[in-house]
Short mmCIF file of C-alpha atoms and ligand atoms in Angstrom, two decimals:
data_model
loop_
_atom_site.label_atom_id
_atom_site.label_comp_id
_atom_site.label_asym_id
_atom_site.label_seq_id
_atom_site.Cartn_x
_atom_site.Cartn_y
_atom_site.Cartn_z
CA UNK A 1 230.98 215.75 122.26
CA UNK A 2 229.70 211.87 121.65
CA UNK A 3 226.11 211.84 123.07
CA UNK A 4 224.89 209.00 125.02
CA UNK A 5 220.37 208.67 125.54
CA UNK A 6 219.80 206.42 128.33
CA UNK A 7 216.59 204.89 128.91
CA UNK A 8 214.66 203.19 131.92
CA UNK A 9 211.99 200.66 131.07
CA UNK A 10 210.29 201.75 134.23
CA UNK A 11 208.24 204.51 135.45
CA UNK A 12 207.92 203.74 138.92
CA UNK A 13 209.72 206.18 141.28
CA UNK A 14 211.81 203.52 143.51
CA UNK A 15 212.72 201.33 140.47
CA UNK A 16 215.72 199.55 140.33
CA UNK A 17 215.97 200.15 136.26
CA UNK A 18 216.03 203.87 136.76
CA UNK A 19 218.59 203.10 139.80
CA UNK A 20 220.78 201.00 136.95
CA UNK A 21 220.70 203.94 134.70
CA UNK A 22 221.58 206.59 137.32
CA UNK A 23 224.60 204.09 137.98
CA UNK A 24 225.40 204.43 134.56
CA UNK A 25 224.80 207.76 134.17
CA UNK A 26 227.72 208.31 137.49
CA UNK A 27 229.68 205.86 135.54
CA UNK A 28 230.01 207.75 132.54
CA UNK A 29 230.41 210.44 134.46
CA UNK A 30 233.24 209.43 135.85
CA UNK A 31 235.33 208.66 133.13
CA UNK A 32 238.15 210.91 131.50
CA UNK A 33 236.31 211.72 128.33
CA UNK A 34 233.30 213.86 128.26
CA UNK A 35 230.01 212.72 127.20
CA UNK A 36 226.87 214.65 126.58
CA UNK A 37 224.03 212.36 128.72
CA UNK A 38 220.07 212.44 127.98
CA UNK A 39 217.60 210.58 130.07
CA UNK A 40 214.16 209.98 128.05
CA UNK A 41 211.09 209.88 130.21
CA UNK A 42 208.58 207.46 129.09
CA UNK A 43 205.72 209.65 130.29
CA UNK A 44 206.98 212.00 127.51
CA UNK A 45 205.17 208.91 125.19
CA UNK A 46 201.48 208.84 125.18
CA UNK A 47 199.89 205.14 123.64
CA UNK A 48 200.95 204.81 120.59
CA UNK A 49 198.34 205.85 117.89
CA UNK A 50 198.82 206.24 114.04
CA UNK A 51 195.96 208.94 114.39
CA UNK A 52 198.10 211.04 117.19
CA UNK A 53 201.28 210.64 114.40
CA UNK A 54 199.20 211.93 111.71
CA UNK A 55 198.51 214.51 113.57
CA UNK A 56 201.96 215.06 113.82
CA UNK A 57 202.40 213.68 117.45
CA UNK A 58 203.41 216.17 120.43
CA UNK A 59 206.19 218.37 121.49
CA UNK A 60 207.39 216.04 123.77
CA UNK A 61 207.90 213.16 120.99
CA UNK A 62 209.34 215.15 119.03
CA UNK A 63 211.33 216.30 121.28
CA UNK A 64 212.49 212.76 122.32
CA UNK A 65 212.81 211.86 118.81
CA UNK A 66 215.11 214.29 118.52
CA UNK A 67 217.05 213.73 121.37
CA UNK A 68 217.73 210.06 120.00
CA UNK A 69 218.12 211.26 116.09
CA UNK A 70 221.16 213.01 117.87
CA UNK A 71 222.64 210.77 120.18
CA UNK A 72 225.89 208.09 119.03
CA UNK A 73 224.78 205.13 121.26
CA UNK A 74 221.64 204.51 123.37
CA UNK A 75 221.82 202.27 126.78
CA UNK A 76 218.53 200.60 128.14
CA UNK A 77 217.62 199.11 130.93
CA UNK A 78 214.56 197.34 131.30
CA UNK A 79 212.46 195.68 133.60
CA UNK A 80 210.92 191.96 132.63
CA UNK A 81 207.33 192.00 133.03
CA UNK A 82 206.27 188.29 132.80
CA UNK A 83 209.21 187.89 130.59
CA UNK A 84 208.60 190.60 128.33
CA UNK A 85 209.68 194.58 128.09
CA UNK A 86 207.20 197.06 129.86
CA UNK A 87 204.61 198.16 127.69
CA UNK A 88 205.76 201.80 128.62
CA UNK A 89 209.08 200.86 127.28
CA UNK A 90 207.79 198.74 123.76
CA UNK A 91 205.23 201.74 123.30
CA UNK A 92 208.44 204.26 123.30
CA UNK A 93 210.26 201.99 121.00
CA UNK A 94 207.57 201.64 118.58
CA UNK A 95 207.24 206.10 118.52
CA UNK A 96 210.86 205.87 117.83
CA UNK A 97 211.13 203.41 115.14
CA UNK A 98 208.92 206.08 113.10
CA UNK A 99 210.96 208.92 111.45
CA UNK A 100 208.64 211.57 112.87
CA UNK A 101 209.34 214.17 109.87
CA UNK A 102 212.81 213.05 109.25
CA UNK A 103 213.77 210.90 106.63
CA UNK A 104 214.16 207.46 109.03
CA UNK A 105 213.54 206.47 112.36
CA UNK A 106 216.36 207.60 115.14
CA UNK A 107 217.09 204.18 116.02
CA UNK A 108 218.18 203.40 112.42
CA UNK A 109 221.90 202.54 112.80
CA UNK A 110 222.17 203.90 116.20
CA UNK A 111 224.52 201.41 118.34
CA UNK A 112 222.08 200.74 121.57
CA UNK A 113 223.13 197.81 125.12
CA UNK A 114 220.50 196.58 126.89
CA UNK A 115 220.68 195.64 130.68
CA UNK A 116 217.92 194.41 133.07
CA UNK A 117 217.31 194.73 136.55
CA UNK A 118 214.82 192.28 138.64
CA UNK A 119 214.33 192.08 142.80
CA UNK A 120 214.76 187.92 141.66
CA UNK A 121 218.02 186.32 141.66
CA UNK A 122 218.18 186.05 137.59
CA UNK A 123 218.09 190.26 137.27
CA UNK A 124 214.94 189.89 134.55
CA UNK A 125 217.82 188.26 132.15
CA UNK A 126 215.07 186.35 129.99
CA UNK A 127 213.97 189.84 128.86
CA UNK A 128 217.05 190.81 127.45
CA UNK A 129 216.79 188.95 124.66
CA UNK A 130 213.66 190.33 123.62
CA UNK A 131 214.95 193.95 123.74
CA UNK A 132 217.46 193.42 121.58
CA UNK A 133 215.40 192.02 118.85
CA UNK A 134 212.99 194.81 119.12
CA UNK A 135 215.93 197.16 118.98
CA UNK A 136 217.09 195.23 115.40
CA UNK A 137 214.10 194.90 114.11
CA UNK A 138 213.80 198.34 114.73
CA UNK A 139 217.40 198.80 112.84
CA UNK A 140 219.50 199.99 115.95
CA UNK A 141 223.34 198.18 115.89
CA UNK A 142 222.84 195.98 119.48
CA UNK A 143 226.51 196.08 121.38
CA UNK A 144 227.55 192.85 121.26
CA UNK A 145 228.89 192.91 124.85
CA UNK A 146 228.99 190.64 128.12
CA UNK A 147 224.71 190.49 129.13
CA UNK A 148 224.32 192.12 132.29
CA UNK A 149 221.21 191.48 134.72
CA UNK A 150 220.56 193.00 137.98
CA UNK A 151 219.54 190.34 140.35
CA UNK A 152 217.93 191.32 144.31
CA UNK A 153 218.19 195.12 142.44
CA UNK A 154 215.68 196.54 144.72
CA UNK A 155 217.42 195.40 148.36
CA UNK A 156 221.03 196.84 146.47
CA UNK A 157 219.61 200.10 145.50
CA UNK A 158 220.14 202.50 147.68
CA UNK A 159 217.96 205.43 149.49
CA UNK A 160 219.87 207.82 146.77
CA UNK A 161 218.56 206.03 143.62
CA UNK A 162 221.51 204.45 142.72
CA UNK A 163 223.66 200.68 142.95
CA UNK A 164 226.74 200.75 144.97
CA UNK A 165 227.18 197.12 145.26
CA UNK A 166 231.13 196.61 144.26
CA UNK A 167 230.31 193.44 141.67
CA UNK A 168 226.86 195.27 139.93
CA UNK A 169 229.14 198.53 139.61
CA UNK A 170 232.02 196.34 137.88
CA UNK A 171 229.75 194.99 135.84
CA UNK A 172 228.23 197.79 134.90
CA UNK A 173 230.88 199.65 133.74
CA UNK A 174 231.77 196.91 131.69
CA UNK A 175 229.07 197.58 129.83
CA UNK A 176 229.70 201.56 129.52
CA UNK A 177 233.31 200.55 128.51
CA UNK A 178 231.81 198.26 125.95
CA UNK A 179 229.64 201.14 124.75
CA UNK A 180 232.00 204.15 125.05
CA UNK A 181 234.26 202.00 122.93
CA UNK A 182 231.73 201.27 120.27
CA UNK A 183 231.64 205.29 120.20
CA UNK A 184 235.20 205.83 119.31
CA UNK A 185 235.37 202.54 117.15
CA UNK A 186 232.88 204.38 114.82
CA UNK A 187 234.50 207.74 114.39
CA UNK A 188 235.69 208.52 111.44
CA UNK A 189 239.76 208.63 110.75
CA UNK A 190 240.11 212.48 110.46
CA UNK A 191 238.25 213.13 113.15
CA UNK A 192 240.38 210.99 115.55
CA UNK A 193 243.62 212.11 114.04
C1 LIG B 201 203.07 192.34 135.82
C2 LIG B 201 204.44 191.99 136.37
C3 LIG B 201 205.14 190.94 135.83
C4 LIG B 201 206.43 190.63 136.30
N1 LIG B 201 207.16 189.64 135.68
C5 LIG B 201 208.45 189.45 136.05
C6 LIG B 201 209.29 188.54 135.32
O1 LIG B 201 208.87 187.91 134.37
N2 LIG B 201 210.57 188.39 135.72
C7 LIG B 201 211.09 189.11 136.77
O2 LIG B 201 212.27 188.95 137.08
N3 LIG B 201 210.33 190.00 137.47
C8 LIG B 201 209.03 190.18 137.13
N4 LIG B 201 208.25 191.09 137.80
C9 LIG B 201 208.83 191.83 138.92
C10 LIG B 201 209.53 193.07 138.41
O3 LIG B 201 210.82 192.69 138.03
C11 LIG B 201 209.58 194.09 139.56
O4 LIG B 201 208.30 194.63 139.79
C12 LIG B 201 210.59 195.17 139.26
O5 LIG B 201 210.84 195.89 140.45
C13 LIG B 201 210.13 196.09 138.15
O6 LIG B 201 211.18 196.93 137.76
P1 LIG B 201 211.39 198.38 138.40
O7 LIG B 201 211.83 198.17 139.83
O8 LIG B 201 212.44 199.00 137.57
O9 LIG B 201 210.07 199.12 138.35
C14 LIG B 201 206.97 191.39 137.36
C15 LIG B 201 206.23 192.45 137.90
C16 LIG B 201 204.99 192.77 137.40
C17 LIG B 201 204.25 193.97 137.97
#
């Protein structure tokens, strides 16, 4: 079963990234094929310290490493903290573009979308660009899909955690069509057959 990570750039408990991903998460959910679905905490990665990876990190890394060295496509959404990615969310990034004991980081080849949420009009859109160059410079295949921001994301999310606004939903699974389709674009021939 194609394996999906999903990611929230925030910690916070009401934040409207983690309400973005747990509309995503539904949407996938929802839809006829089956999808294995893995939410990475970001507490799970302490500061990131070459000492600590000597070391050879913590369970809970490696854990998440290998939760992403398994996973077909990763979906992020991240919060724009004076126009920049949280440092929770760079600090994950940068464990993950290490290969932790393998042979190459997880995020080597793995196809990842990024989406923002914001409570400002724009969604936290001036971000997005930023996370996606992190993601290639960290050699993951960015979706080349229709951006999506989350603008006044903290009045739409509701007291459930999630988005239910009809136009954020739409656009929203857009973006999990765009990546679900990315999945079965890349498998092989035989095994579609
Ligand atoms: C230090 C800091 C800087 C921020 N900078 C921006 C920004 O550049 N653009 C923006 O849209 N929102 C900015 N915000 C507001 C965040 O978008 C807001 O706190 C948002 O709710 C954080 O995401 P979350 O709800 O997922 O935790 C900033 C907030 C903080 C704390």
């Amino acid at each position: 079963m194609p394996k999906i990570v999903l990611v929230s750039g925030s910690i916070r408990r009401e934040s409207a990234n983690t309400a973005v991903i747990a509309t995503i998460r539904r949407l996938i959910e929802q839809r006829d094929e089956q999808y294995e679905i893995t939410e990475l905490s970001l507490r799970d990665f302490p500061f990131f310290d070459e000492d600590l990876e000597s070391a050879g990190g913590t369970p809970e890394l490696l854990a998440a490493h290998a939760e992403v060295a398994s996973a077909d496509a990763l979906i992020i959404s991240s919060p724009a903290y004076n126009g920049y990615p949280s440092g929770v969310l760079k600090n994950a990034l940068d464990w993950l573009s290490r290969p932790a004991g393998a042979d190459r980081s997880p995020l080597e080849g793995l196809p990842a979308a990024v989406v923002s949420a914001s409570p400002g009009q724009a969604g936290g859109e001036n971000v997005q660009p930023h996370v996606r160059q992190i993601l290639t410079n960290c050699g993951a295949k960015v979706i080349d899909s229709e951006q999506v921001a989350v603008g006044n994301a903290l009045e739409l999310r509701t007291p459930e955690g999630v988005i239910t606004e009809p136009a954020v939903v739409s656009a929203l699974a857009g973006l999990v069509d765009a990546v679900t389709g990315h999945i079965g674009a890349a498998v092989p021939q035989e095994a579609a057959a």
